[in-house]
Amino acid sequence: MPVLCSGCKEKRAALKRPKTGHSLCKECFFWAFEEEVHRTIVAAKLFKPGETVGIAASGGKDSTVLAHVMKLLNERYSYGLELMLLSVDEGITGYRDDSLETVKRNQQQYELPLKIVSYEELYGWTMDAIVKQVGLKNNCTFCGVFRRQALDRGAIMLKVDKICTGHNADDVAETVLMNVLRGDIARLRRCTAISTVSEGEGVVPRCKPLKYAYEKEIVLYAYFKKLDYFSTECVYSPNAYRGHARTFLKDLESVRPSSIMDVIHSGENLSVRDGVKMPVQGTCNRCGYISSQALCKSCVLLEGLNRGLPKLGIGKHHRLHDKLLSQQPLTEREERKLKSVDF
Amino acid sequence: MFKATGFPFHTVALEQVMDLPSSVVAMAPSPSEQPASNYKEAVGHFLQSTSSSRSTPQDEEQTSLPEVPEAHTHFLQQLIGSAKTLTARQDLLNTLRQHLLVHTARTEGYGKVMLGDNCTRLAVKLLTSITLGRGAQLAQDTGFSDARYGDITLVRPMRDYSAKEIAYYNHMFSVASVFTPSLDTKTTDKASIQRLTESFVTKLQEDFPSTVSTIYRTSEKLQTTCRSSAKAEPSDKCLLCVCALDTAVENASAFQATLTSEQLSQTKYPGAAGTEIPRQNPESSAPSGQCCSSGGAEDCGRAERGGGGCCSSAKEPETTDLKSLLCYSCQLTLKDMSSVEHLPQYILSEAQRRQRRSQMREEISEFLLEDGEGGD
C-alpha cells in the first residue's frame, strides 16, 4: 500500500524528510522547506524592507538553492528586498571556472545582477599559485581568509547592505565540532550566531538564512525543483581538518538524524567562563580591516606569500606583527622556521 | 579486591534503583559554606573520626552481593528493553547509575562522591555531550566539581591523567583492576553515538596527538549558561539529569527550528489559498510527530491513519507531560523509548508532583510577586 504524505494526507509521498523522518509529497515538502526558511528569517529579524542584499553565490547547491528561495520568498511575502548575486573567483582551474559558468547561468535564470571579484585582482595571487608555495596542508586557511575579505570588498563595490551566505545546518554543526576539537573558544561562541555583528569600516554584516536546513534536504529540494548547480569537491580540500569533522558528522547523522540539530543546540547553549581571555576587536594597522591583532590575518598571509615565507600566518606569530609593520627584516632563525613547508 | 583497599565499601545492585525515594531527583539544600580557615580543623576532625571507626572489623561489612528480588530484575530488564536505541539505553543507564550513587551517598552520610573519570574518557564524554545536545550542561558533566544535587558534590580528581598514564601507573605499581564490559563493548562503530564518538576521538588522537588535551582544555573554560540558577525551584531542573532546563523556546534557536519542522511536516500545503499560515501549536502535534519519527522507515506508513492516531491516545498525555519536565537531551532519550510506564516509580511520582505544583502555580500566578519585581 503506498505511503501517504503526512502533510496533506491525500497524495502519495514522494520522499522521506531526512530531518524529521516524515514522508511527504513534493508540494508539501517544498512548502515545508520554504516556510522554515521564511520563519528563520522572520524570527531572527534578518532583513529590513528596502535593504539591498547580496547573495554569495558559488554555483554550488547551497548558493543556488539560496538564490532560488530568497527570490521566491521575497516575492511571496513581500520582503521588499533588492537582491544581487556576488561571486568570488579564487583561481582554481577546473573547479572554479566551471562553477562560475553555473553562476552566470543562474544570473540569467533569476534575472539578478551579478558581480565577480577575483583573488588575482584583489591580492595578486590565485589559489593555484598559493598552493604551489604553501603545499596541500594549510591552503584552506589562505582561501578562507582571502574569501572573507573578497566578499566584503565585492559587497562594498556593489553597495549592498547585507550579505547572505548559503551555510546550512551541516556546515554550522561541523564548525562547532571543529572548534571544540581545535580548542578555539572565541570562535565557538560566535559560530552559531545566525548573523554577524556589524561594526567597523569595510565590514558588511552577513547572515545565514539556511542555517537550520539540512544539506540532504537542500539536495532534495534542488533535485525535485530541477535546479541547475555544480557539484564537485574542491580539488585541494581532501586534506583539510574539516574533513574529519565532516565524516564524523555524517556518521552521527546515520546513527541519529537529529544529531545535527542537537549539535547546533549545544553550540548555542555553550558559554565561556568569566575570566577567560578573549580577543578584542580592533582594526588592522595596514589596511584598516577589522582584526583582533595589530595586523589582520590576510595582511599577514599576503606578507608571507610575497616574501616566500609560506608558514607566516599559520601558527602563532603575534610577536612578528610589530616587526612586519615597521618593515624590519626578520632574523635568520625566524626565517628558517617560516620557510619550511611539509607537503 | 575492594577489601584489599582497606576502605569501607558498599556494593549496591542496579535493581535497587526501583526502590529509590523521589527525593533523589530533587536538589537538597547544600550545607552552610565553611570558610577556608576551618579546612585544617575539618581534616583533623575527619582523621580522628576515621581512626576510631577503623577498629570495626571488615568482616562485618557486606561481603556478598546484596539480595535482589527477582521482580526488580525483571522490571529493570523491561525498562532497559523499552529504550529502542543503544544510545538511549546507555544514556538511561548513566542516569539511573548516578541516581543510585547519589542516594547511596545520602543514606551512608557522605558529602562528596569521587568519580574516576580520566582525561581521555572526559574528552570523549565532552564530545558525546555536544552531539547529544547537552551543551548547556557541559560544565557540570565534565568539570571538576558538580554541585547539581546540592548536598552531594561529585568531584573528578582524575581528570588530569590520560588513560595511558593510568594504565602505566597501574602496571608499574601493581594496582589490581578489573574490566567490566559495558553496554557497548565489542559493538560496531556505529552502534551508538557514545561508541562512535569514542572511536572517532581515538582515531583522531593517533594523527593529531594533541586532540585529547585540547578538548580537555576547552572543557575547563566552559561554564553553564546561568539562567535562573539562583532559584531553588525544583521545577526549573530536568527530571532525569537534575540540570537546569535549556528548553526555553527562544526566537531563532535550533530548538524552535526543530519544533517548526515537526509541525510543518504535518500541515497541508495551502495550495491556491496561499496566505493562510497555520497557527503554531507544537503541543498537539508533538506527540504524533514523536511517534512517527521514532518509528523509523517501516512505521511511517502509520501516517496514513491520520496524525493523531499513530499510537494509543491514552499514552499521549503522559508522554507530553514528561517532555515538558525534561531538558533537551533527556527529551531525545525519552523519544527513543517505546513507553514511559517502565520508568521507576520514583521518577513517575516526582513528575506527577511537579505537574500538580505547576498547575497550582498557574492558578495563582496573578497573585504571586516575582523576586525583584515591583517595590521593595
XYZ file of C-alpha atoms in Angstrom, chain B:
376
model
C 39.750 -6.502 45.632
C 37.660 -3.921 47.385
C 38.623 -5.436 50.703
C 42.290 -5.014 49.902
C 41.980 -1.226 49.747
C 41.064 -1.088 53.383
C 38.286 1.426 52.814
C 34.718 0.700 53.817
C 32.859 -0.331 50.684
C 29.281 -0.743 49.653
C 28.025 -2.912 46.859
C 24.753 -1.758 45.502
C 22.784 -3.570 42.841
C 21.319 -1.574 39.986
C 17.944 -3.177 40.696
C 17.726 -1.132 43.837
C 17.104 1.836 41.624
C 13.486 0.729 41.602
C 13.244 1.425 45.285
C 14.685 4.893 45.389
C 12.723 7.661 47.042
C 11.774 10.560 44.825
C 13.965 12.881 46.811
C 16.834 11.662 44.659
C 15.864 13.868 41.764
C 15.265 16.834 43.967
C 18.048 19.132 44.918
C 18.687 19.177 48.633
C 19.937 22.351 50.263
C 23.690 22.470 50.449
C 25.411 22.637 53.846
C 26.496 26.039 55.005
C 29.681 27.351 53.478
C 32.717 26.864 55.647
C 35.447 29.443 55.444
C 38.819 28.214 54.321
C 40.433 28.608 57.699
C 38.385 25.752 59.031
C 39.834 23.387 56.474
C 42.642 22.183 58.659
C 40.297 21.678 61.537
C 37.937 19.748 59.358
C 40.723 17.498 58.112
C 41.950 16.900 61.618
C 38.498 16.075 62.815
C 37.966 13.679 59.953
C 41.220 11.852 60.580
C 40.344 11.392 64.201
C 36.919 10.021 63.486
C 38.114 7.558 60.857
C 40.911 6.214 63.005
C 38.433 5.410 65.707
C 35.998 3.726 63.387
C 38.674 1.721 61.683
C 38.612 -0.674 64.574
C 35.387 -2.192 63.305
C 36.423 -5.359 61.510
C 35.949 -5.509 57.803
C 34.157 -8.813 58.074
C 31.113 -7.078 59.418
C 30.797 -5.220 56.153
C 28.660 -6.682 53.472
C 30.942 -9.012 51.612
C 28.460 -10.821 49.468
C 26.357 -9.331 46.747
C 23.132 -7.823 48.020
C 19.918 -9.780 47.757
C 17.840 -8.643 44.850
C 14.197 -9.544 44.405
C 13.622 -11.124 41.039
C 10.734 -8.837 40.192
C 13.110 -5.899 40.311
C 15.470 -7.554 37.867
C 12.543 -8.187 35.587
C 11.399 -4.565 35.797
C 14.881 -3.365 35.097
C 15.173 -5.555 32.054
C 11.866 -4.259 30.779
C 12.972 -0.695 31.324
C 16.236 -1.132 29.507
C 14.430 -3.047 26.812
C 11.956 -0.237 26.264
C 14.737 2.024 25.086
C 14.989 1.182 21.447
C 18.360 2.568 20.530
C 21.645 1.745 22.206
C 22.309 5.448 22.618
C 19.157 5.903 24.652
C 19.917 2.789 26.652
C 23.359 3.986 27.618
C 22.038 7.402 28.492
C 19.321 5.916 30.658
C 21.776 3.623 32.372
C 24.065 6.513 33.189
C 21.217 8.487 34.660
C 20.000 5.601 36.805
C 23.504 4.843 37.970
C 24.047 8.398 39.001
C 20.765 8.495 40.897
C 21.783 5.352 42.743
C 25.178 6.807 43.623
C 23.643 9.943 44.971
C 21.114 8.029 47.010
C 23.725 5.735 48.483
C 25.881 8.704 49.361
C 22.990 10.397 51.085
C 21.974 7.386 53.167
C 25.505 6.498 54.171
C 26.241 10.087 55.082
C 28.894 11.010 52.533
C 29.160 14.598 51.459
C 31.311 14.117 48.375
C 31.468 11.430 45.759
C 34.658 10.911 43.783
C 34.307 9.674 40.249
C 37.170 8.068 38.426
C 36.866 9.712 35.021
C 40.236 10.235 33.385
C 41.229 12.818 30.797
C 40.622 10.616 27.764
C 37.240 9.487 28.969
C 36.204 13.017 29.787
C 37.232 14.263 26.358
C 35.045 11.590 24.790
C 32.273 12.498 27.218
C 32.512 16.155 26.262
C 32.181 15.438 22.576
C 29.376 12.966 23.223
C 27.536 15.534 25.307
C 27.750 18.047 22.494
C 26.384 15.593 19.989
C 23.576 14.575 22.327
C 22.509 18.168 22.793
C 23.810 18.593 26.320
C 25.751 21.756 25.579
C 24.085 23.656 28.381
C 25.097 21.032 30.925
C 28.668 20.533 29.759
C 30.300 22.300 32.643
C 28.571 20.026 35.127
C 29.043 16.824 33.174
C 32.756 17.251 32.567
C 34.004 19.818 35.045
C 35.927 19.118 38.176
C 33.062 19.523 40.585
C 29.393 19.001 40.009
C 27.107 20.625 42.531
C 23.769 19.991 40.915
C 22.487 17.784 43.734
C 23.011 20.380 46.403
C 24.173 18.455 49.393
C 26.266 15.939 47.472
C 29.148 17.177 45.368
C 30.530 14.952 42.654
C 34.217 15.502 42.040
C 36.526 14.122 39.406
C 40.068 14.200 40.737
C 41.492 12.040 37.979
C 40.618 14.384 35.148
C 44.208 15.453 34.565
C 45.549 11.998 33.832
C 45.163 10.320 30.488
C 44.135 6.703 30.181
C 47.604 5.637 29.094
C 49.266 7.225 32.093
C 46.899 5.468 34.440
C 47.470 2.150 32.708
C 51.250 2.507 33.028
C 50.925 3.508 36.663
C 48.759 0.534 37.477
C 51.148 -1.757 35.740
C 54.271 -0.405 37.388
C 52.852 -0.289 40.873
C 50.844 -3.493 40.548
C 47.499 -1.891 41.234
C 44.819 -4.501 40.721
C 41.993 -3.613 38.390
C 39.033 -5.376 36.858
C 37.480 -4.795 33.471
C 33.690 -4.849 33.445
C 32.116 -4.897 29.997
C 29.610 -2.135 29.383
C 26.663 -1.975 27.019
C 28.756 -1.020 24.044
C 31.766 -3.286 24.445
C 32.583 -5.165 21.255
C 29.889 -3.432 19.252
C 30.426 -1.922 15.834
C 31.450 1.676 15.479
C 28.024 2.924 14.592
C 26.060 1.045 17.229
C 25.569 4.119 19.362
C 26.632 7.724 19.473
C 28.835 7.156 22.503
C 30.675 4.345 20.741
C 31.051 6.374 17.566
C 32.494 9.347 19.413
C 34.914 7.156 21.302
C 36.304 5.591 18.138
C 36.459 8.994 16.449
C 38.494 10.575 19.229
C 40.863 7.624 19.485
C 41.497 7.636 15.751
C 41.985 11.392 15.643
C 44.356 11.163 18.584
C 46.639 8.954 16.511
C 47.021 11.555 13.782
C 46.875 14.621 15.993
C 48.310 13.757 19.403
C 47.114 16.974 20.964
C 43.431 16.246 20.420
C 42.555 14.935 23.877
C 44.431 17.631 25.755
C 42.921 20.356 23.579
C 39.427 19.085 24.245
C 40.247 18.887 27.939
C 41.441 22.475 27.994
C 38.268 23.528 26.225
C 36.188 21.869 28.910
C 37.997 23.847 31.583
C 36.957 27.126 30.047
C 33.259 26.409 29.852
C 30.526 27.153 32.298
C 26.805 26.685 32.476
C 24.644 29.293 30.810
C 23.448 30.663 34.115
C 19.787 31.103 33.612
C 17.929 31.461 36.886
C 20.441 29.249 38.628
C 19.816 31.091 41.855
C 16.255 29.878 42.105
C 15.833 26.791 44.211
C 12.573 25.919 42.491
C 12.848 22.231 41.537
C 10.615 22.708 38.539
C 13.433 24.507 36.788
C 15.558 21.404 36.837
C 15.363 18.491 34.472
C 13.570 15.494 35.930
C 16.195 12.945 34.931
C 19.539 14.681 34.957
C 18.775 17.392 37.546
C 20.432 20.119 35.490
C 18.935 23.464 34.614
C 16.428 23.247 31.791
C 17.558 24.527 28.419
C 14.300 24.224 26.575
C 13.121 27.812 26.607
C 11.997 28.316 23.043
C 13.825 31.455 22.111
C 13.481 33.219 18.845
C 15.712 31.849 16.131
C 17.091 28.941 18.105
C 17.718 25.407 16.949
C 15.013 24.136 19.263
C 12.438 26.420 17.744
C 13.509 25.335 14.281
C 13.034 21.686 15.212
C 9.558 22.319 16.547
C 8.700 24.271 13.413
C 9.885 21.439 11.204
C 7.856 18.884 13.099
C 4.777 20.976 12.793
C 5.236 21.926 9.164
C 5.791 18.349 8.126
C 2.265 17.646 9.165
C 0.436 20.594 7.735
C -1.023 20.705 4.318
C 0.424 22.851 1.620
C -2.045 25.746 1.390
C -2.273 25.495 -2.390
C -4.239 28.217 -4.116
C -5.391 29.782 -0.866
C -1.826 30.858 -0.308
C -1.526 33.222 2.562
C -3.222 31.354 5.396
C -0.483 30.212 7.719
C -1.471 27.589 10.292
C -1.069 28.567 13.926
C 1.899 27.052 15.563
C 0.810 24.674 18.291
C 3.640 22.298 18.993
C 1.861 20.615 21.885
C -0.747 18.827 19.853
C 1.492 17.854 17.014
C 4.470 16.927 19.102
C 3.247 13.569 20.368
C 2.181 12.298 16.963
C 5.310 13.685 15.401
C 7.278 11.981 18.077
C 5.655 8.672 17.354
C 6.259 8.992 13.654
C 9.898 9.857 13.896
C 10.708 7.250 16.471
C 9.097 4.576 14.384
C 11.586 4.693 11.599
C 11.100 3.718 7.999
C 8.598 0.949 8.423
C 6.368 2.854 10.751
C 5.999 5.960 8.671
C 3.214 4.163 6.957
C 1.248 4.826 10.093
C 0.943 8.394 8.996
C -1.776 7.429 6.640
C -4.031 6.651 9.506
C -4.029 10.276 10.430
C -1.763 12.420 12.516
C -3.045 11.712 15.972
C -3.888 8.078 15.645
C -0.396 6.658 15.493
C -0.081 5.310 18.983
C -2.752 4.805 21.581
C -4.072 8.171 22.559
C -4.076 7.191 26.203
C -0.326 7.449 26.191
C -0.311 10.916 24.688
C -0.927 12.989 27.805
C 1.759 11.157 29.784
C 4.453 11.499 27.155
C 3.696 15.140 26.516
C 3.782 15.974 30.159
C 7.053 14.256 30.846
C 8.641 16.046 27.944
C 7.989 19.442 29.414
C 9.859 18.443 32.558
C 12.982 17.314 30.765
C 15.963 19.062 29.277
C 16.636 18.841 25.540
C 18.767 15.732 25.518
C 16.651 13.829 28.044
C 13.719 14.549 25.751
C 15.630 12.853 22.966
C 16.232 9.826 25.166
C 12.553 9.734 26.013
C 11.705 9.877 22.320
C 13.588 6.664 21.796
C 11.665 4.856 24.480
C 8.615 2.934 23.448
C 6.741 3.565 26.657
C 7.241 5.506 29.837
C 5.426 3.075 32.107
C 8.574 1.121 32.799
C 10.350 4.040 34.387
C 10.953 3.529 38.085
C 8.196 4.689 40.356
C 10.179 7.490 41.914
C 10.599 9.249 38.601
C 6.946 8.998 37.692
C 5.722 10.152 41.089
C 8.117 13.080 41.104
C 6.867 14.008 37.628
C 3.282 13.993 38.819
C 4.170 16.041 41.839
C 5.832 18.672 39.678
C 2.914 18.798 37.323
C 0.496 19.318 40.171
C 2.725 22.030 41.532
C 2.974 23.843 38.226
C -0.784 23.658 37.838
C -1.116 25.202 41.289
C 1.325 27.875 40.269
C -0.661 28.670 37.178
C -3.851 29.076 39.124
C -2.366 31.601 41.490
C 0.090 33.183 39.075
C -1.588 36.554 39.059
C -1.193 36.861 42.815
C 2.442 35.901 43.035
C 5.075 38.592 43.337
C 8.228 37.739 41.425
C 11.608 38.341 43.055
C 12.935 41.702 42.085
C 9.671 42.901 40.624
C 7.762 45.939 41.825
C 8.500 47.695 45.061
C 10.826 46.684 47.869
